[in-house]
mmCIF file of C-alpha atoms in Angstrom:
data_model
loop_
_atom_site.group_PDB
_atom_site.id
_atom_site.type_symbol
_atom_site.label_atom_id
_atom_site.label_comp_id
_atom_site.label_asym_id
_atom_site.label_seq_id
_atom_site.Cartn_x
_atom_site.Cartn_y
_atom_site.Cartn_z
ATOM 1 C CA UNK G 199 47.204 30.143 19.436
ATOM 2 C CA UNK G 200 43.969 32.031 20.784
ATOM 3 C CA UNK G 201 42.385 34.350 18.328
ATOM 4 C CA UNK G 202 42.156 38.019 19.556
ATOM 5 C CA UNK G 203 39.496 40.965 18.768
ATOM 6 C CA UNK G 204 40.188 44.448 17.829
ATOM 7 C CA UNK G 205 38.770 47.268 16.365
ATOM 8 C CA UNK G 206 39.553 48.231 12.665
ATOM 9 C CA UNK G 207 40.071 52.102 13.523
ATOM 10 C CA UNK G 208 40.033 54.469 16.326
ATOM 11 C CA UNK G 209 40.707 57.750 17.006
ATOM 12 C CA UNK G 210 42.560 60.415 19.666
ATOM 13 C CA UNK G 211 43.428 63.866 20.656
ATOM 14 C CA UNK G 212 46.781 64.582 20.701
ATOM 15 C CA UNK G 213 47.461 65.144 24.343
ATOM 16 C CA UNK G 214 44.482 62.893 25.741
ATOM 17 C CA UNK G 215 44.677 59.198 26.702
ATOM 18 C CA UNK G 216 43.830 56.423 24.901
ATOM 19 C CA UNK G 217 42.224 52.842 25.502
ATOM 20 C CA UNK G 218 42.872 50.224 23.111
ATOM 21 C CA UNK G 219 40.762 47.041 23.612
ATOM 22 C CA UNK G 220 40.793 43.396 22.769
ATOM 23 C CA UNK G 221 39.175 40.785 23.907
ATOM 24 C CA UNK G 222 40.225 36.989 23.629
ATOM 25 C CA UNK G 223 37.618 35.125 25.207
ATOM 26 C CA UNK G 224 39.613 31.953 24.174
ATOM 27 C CA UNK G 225 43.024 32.592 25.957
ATOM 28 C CA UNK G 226 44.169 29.865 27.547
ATOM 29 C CA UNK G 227 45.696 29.958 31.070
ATOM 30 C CA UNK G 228 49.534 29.861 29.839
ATOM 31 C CA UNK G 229 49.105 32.131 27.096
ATOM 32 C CA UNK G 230 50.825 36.015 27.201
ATOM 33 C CA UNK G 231 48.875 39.236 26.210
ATOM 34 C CA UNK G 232 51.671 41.175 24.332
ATOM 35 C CA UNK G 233 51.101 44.609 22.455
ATOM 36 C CA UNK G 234 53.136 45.441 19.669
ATOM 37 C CA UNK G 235 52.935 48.579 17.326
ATOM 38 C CA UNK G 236 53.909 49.542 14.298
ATOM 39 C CA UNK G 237 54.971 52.765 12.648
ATOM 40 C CA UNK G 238 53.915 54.104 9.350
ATOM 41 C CA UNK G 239 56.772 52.472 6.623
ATOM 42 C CA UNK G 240 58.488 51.011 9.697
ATOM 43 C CA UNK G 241 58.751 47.230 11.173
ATOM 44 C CA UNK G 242 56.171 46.149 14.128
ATOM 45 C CA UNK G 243 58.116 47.060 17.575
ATOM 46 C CA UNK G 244 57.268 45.943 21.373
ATOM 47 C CA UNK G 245 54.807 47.746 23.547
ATOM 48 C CA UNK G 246 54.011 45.638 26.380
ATOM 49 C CA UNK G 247 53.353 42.503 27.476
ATOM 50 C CA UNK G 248 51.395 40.701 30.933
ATOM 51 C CA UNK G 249 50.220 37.699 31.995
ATOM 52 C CA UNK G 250 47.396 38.557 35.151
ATOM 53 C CA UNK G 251 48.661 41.386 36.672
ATOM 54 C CA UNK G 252 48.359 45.011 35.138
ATOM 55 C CA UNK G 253 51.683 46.077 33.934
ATOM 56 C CA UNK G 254 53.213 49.665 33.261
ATOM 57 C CA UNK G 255 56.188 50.561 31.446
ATOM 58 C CA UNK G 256 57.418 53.896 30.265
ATOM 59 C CA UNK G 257 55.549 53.570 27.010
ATOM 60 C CA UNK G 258 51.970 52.218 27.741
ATOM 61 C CA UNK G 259 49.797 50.492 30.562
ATOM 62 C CA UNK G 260 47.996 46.955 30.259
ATOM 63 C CA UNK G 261 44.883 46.041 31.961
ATOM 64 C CA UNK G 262 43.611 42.922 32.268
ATOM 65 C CA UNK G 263 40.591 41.552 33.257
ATOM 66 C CA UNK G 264 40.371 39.267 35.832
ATOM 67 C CA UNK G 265 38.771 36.741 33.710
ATOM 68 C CA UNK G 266 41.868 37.158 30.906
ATOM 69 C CA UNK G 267 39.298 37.643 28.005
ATOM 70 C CA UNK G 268 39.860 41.063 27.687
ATOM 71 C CA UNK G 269 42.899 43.449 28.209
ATOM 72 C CA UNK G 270 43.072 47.150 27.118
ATOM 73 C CA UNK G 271 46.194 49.288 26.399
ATOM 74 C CA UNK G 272 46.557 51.822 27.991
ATOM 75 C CA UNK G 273 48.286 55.318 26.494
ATOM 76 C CA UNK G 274 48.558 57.680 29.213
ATOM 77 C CA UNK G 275 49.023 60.893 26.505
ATOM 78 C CA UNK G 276 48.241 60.026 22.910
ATOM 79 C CA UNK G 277 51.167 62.256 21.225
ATOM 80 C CA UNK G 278 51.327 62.023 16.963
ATOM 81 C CA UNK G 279 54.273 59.419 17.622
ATOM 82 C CA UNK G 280 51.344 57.454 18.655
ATOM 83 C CA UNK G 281 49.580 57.368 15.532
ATOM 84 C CA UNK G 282 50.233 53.332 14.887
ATOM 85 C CA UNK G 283 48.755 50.272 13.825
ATOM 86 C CA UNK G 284 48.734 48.253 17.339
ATOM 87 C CA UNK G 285 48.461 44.516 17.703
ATOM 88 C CA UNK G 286 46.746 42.612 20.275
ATOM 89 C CA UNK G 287 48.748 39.141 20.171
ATOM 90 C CA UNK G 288 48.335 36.124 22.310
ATOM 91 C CA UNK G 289 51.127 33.871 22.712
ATOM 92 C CA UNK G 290 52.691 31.002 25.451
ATOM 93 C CA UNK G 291 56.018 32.129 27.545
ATOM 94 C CA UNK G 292 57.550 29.179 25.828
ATOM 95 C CA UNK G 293 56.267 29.583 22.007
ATOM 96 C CA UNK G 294 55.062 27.165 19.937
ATOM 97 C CA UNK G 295 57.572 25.058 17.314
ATOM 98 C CA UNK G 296 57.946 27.994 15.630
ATOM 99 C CA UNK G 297 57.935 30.997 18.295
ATOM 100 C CA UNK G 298 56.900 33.291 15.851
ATOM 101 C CA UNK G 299 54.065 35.688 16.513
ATOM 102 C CA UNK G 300 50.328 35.554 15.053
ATOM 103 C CA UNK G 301 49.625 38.950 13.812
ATOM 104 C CA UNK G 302 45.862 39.704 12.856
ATOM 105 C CA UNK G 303 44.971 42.909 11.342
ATOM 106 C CA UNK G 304 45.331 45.514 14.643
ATOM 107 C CA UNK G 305 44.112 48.354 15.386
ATOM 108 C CA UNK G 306 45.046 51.752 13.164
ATOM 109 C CA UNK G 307 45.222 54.583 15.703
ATOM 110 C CA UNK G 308 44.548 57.664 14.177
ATOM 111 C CA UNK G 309 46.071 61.069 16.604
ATOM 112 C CA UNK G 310 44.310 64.074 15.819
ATOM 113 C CA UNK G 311 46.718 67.404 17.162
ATOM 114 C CA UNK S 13 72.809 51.372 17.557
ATOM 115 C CA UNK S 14 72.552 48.954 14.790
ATOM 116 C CA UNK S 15 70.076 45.687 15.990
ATOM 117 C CA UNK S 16 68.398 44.193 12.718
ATOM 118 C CA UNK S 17 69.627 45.289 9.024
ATOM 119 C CA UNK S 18 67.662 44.332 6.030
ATOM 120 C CA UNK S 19 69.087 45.431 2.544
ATOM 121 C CA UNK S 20 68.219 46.359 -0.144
ATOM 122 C CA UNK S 21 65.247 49.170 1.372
ATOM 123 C CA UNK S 22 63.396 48.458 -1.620
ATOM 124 C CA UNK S 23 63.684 46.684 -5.200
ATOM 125 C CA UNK S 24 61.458 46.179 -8.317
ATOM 126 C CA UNK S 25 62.193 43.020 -9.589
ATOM 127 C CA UNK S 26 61.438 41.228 -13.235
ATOM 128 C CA UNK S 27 59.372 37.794 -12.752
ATOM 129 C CA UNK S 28 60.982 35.054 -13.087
ATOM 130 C CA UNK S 29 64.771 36.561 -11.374
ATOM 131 C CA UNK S 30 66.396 35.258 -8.515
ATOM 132 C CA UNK S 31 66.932 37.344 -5.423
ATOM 133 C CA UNK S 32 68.324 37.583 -2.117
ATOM 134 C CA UNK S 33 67.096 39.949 0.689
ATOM 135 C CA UNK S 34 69.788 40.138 3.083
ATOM 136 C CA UNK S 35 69.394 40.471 7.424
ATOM 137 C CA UNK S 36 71.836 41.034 9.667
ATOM 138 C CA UNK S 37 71.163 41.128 13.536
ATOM 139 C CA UNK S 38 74.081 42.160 16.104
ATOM 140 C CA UNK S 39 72.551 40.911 19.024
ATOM 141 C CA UNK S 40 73.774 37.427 19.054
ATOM 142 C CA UNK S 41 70.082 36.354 19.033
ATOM 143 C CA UNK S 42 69.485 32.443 18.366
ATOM 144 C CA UNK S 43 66.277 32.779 16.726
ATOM 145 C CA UNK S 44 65.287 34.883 13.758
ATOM 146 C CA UNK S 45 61.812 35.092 11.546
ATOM 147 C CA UNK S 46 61.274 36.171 7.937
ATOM 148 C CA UNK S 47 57.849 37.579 7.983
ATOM 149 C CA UNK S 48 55.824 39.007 4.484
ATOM 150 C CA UNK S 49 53.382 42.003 4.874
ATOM 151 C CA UNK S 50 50.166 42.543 2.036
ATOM 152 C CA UNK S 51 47.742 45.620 2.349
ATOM 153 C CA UNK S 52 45.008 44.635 4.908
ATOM 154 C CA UNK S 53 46.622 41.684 6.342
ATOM 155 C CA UNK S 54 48.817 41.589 9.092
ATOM 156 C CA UNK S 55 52.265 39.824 9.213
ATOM 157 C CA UNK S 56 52.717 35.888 8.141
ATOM 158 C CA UNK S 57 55.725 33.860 8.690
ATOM 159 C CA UNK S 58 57.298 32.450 5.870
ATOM 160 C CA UNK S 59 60.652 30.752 7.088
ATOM 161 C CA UNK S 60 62.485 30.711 10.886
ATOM 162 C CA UNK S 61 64.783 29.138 12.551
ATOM 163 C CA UNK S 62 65.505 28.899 15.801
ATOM 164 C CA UNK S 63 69.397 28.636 16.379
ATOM 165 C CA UNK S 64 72.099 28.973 13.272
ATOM 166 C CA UNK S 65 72.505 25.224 11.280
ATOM 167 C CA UNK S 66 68.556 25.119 11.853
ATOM 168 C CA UNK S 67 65.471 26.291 9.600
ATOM 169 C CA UNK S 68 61.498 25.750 9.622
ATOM 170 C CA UNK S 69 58.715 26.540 7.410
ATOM 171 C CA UNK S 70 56.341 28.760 8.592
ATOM 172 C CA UNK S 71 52.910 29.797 7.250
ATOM 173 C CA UNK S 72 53.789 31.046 3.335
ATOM 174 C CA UNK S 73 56.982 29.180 2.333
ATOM 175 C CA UNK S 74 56.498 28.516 -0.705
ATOM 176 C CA UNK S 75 58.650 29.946 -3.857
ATOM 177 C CA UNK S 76 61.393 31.275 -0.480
ATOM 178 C CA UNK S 77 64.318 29.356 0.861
ATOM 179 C CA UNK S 78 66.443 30.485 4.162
ATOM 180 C CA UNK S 79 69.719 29.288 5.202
ATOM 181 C CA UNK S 80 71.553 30.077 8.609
ATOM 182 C CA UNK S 81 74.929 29.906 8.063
ATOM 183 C CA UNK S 82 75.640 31.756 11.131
ATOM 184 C CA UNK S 83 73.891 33.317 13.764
ATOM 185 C CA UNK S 84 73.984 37.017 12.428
ATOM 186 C CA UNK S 85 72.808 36.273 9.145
ATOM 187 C CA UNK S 86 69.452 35.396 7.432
ATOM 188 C CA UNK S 87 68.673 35.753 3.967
ATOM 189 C CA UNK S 88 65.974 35.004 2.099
ATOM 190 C CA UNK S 89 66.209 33.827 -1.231
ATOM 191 C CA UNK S 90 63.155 33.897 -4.307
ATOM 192 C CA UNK S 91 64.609 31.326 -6.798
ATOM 193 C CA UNK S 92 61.978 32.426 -9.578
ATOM 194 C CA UNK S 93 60.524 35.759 -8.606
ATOM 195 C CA UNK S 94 56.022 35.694 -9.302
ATOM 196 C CA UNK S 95 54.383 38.942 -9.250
ATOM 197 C CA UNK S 96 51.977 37.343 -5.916
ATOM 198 C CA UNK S 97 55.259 37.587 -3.885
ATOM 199 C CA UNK S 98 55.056 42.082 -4.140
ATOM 200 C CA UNK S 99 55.219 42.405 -1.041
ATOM 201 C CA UNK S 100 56.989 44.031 2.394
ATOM 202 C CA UNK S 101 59.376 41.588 3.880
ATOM 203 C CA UNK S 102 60.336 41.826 7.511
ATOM 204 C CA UNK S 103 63.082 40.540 9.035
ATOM 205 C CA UNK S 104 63.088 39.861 13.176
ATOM 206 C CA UNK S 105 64.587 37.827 15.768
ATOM 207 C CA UNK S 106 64.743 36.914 19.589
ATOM 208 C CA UNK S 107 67.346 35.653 22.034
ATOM 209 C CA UNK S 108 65.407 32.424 21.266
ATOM 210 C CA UNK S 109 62.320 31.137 20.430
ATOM 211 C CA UNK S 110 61.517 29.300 23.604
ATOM 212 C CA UNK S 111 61.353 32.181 26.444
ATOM 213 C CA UNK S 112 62.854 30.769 29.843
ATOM 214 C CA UNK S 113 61.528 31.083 32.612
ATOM 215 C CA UNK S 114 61.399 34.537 34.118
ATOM 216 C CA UNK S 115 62.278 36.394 30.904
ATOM 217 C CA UNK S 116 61.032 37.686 27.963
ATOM 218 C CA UNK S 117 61.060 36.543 24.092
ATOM 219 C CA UNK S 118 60.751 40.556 22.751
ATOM 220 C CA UNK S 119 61.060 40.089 18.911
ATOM 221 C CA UNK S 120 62.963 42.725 17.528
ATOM 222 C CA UNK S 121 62.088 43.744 13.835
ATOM 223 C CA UNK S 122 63.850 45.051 11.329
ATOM 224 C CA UNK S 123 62.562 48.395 8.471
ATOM 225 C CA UNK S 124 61.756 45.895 6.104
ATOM 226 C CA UNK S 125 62.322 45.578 1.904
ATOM 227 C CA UNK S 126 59.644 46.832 0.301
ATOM 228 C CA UNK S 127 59.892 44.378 -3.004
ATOM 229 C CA UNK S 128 57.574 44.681 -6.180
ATOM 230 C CA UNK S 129 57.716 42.197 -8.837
ATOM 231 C CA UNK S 130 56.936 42.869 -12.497
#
């Protein structure tokens, strides 16, 4: 699996929006962009996920670039809910043998109210 | 609105015990993932399996055995408990591990055990 980029730390305003980035320079053209998150004392949970195409859901945004080594969350109105470790994670539709995900170490997002 | 239940929440532990951390998913998923968390490094696989009868190694397996009796079940078992193994487990699984075509493989996580091993 591709290795992905992100930055240690960031922060937010409560109320403002937020753009995560990662890049993955390496990402091979079968390979997923998904987003996961996770809570403070809670399990990781999905965000979003895209191929090419820029994707919305009623949680976040993804943008991609058009070259796929770079995408950047997108979170429309940081609220304190939001404060989060968020992974970057590059993975094939199909898996690998094992299916699993590759986490690295994510982004801590830090909401200020 | 139950999806993926890990017991215990947390347990101290002497070296050397046995123990079992228990997961239950209700979603009739085929594939399921025991994953171990340290401070300042993200998530790595220990033990899945892909459909119930089945298991695999993943990244960390040693001193941890899986079974999968079934497909709602998947514990993880420490034969001889070692103080390196303090850790936060996390249980999660998918409808499978190999996404078809035109869907998605969302894992689904569960709160974790938070397990500490004297």
């Amino acid at each position: 699996d591709a290795k992905t980029t992100q930055p240690n730390s960031m922060e937010s305003n409560e109320e403002e929006p937020v753009h995560l980035p990662c890049n993955h320079s390496t990402i091979s053209g079968t390979d997923y962009i998904h987003w996961y998150r996770q809570l403070p004392s809670q399990g990781p949970e999905y965000v979003i996920h895209g191929l090419t195409s820029n994707v919305n859901n009623r949680m976040a945004s993804l943008a991609i670039a058009e070259d796929r080594k770079s995408s950047t969350l997108i979170l429309h109105r940081a609220t304190l809910r939001d404060a989060a470790v968020y992974y970057c994670i590059l993975k094939g539709r199909r898996g690998g043998s094992q299916g699993n995900l590759i986490f690295g170490k994510g982004t801590k997002l830090s909401v200020k109210p | 609105i139950a999806g993926i239940t890990q017991a215990p929440t947390s347990q101290i532990l002497a070296a050397g015990r046995r123990m079992t951390l228990r997961c239950t998913q209700d979603m009739r998923h085929n594939a399921m993932y025991w994953y171990r968390q340290d401070l300042g490094l993200g998530l790595r696989l220990i033990h899945y399996s892909n459909t119930a009868g089945t298991t695999g190694k993943g990244e960390v397996p040693d001193g941890y055995s899986v079974s999968r009796a079934n497909t709602d079940d998947f514990p993880l078992t420490l034969a001889s408990a070692v103080p390196s193994q303090t850790s936060v487990y996390f249980c999660a699984s998918s409808k499978t591990a190999f996404g078809r075509v035109n869907s998605y493989n969302e894992q689904f996580f569960g709160p974790g055990t938070r397990l500490t091993v004297l």
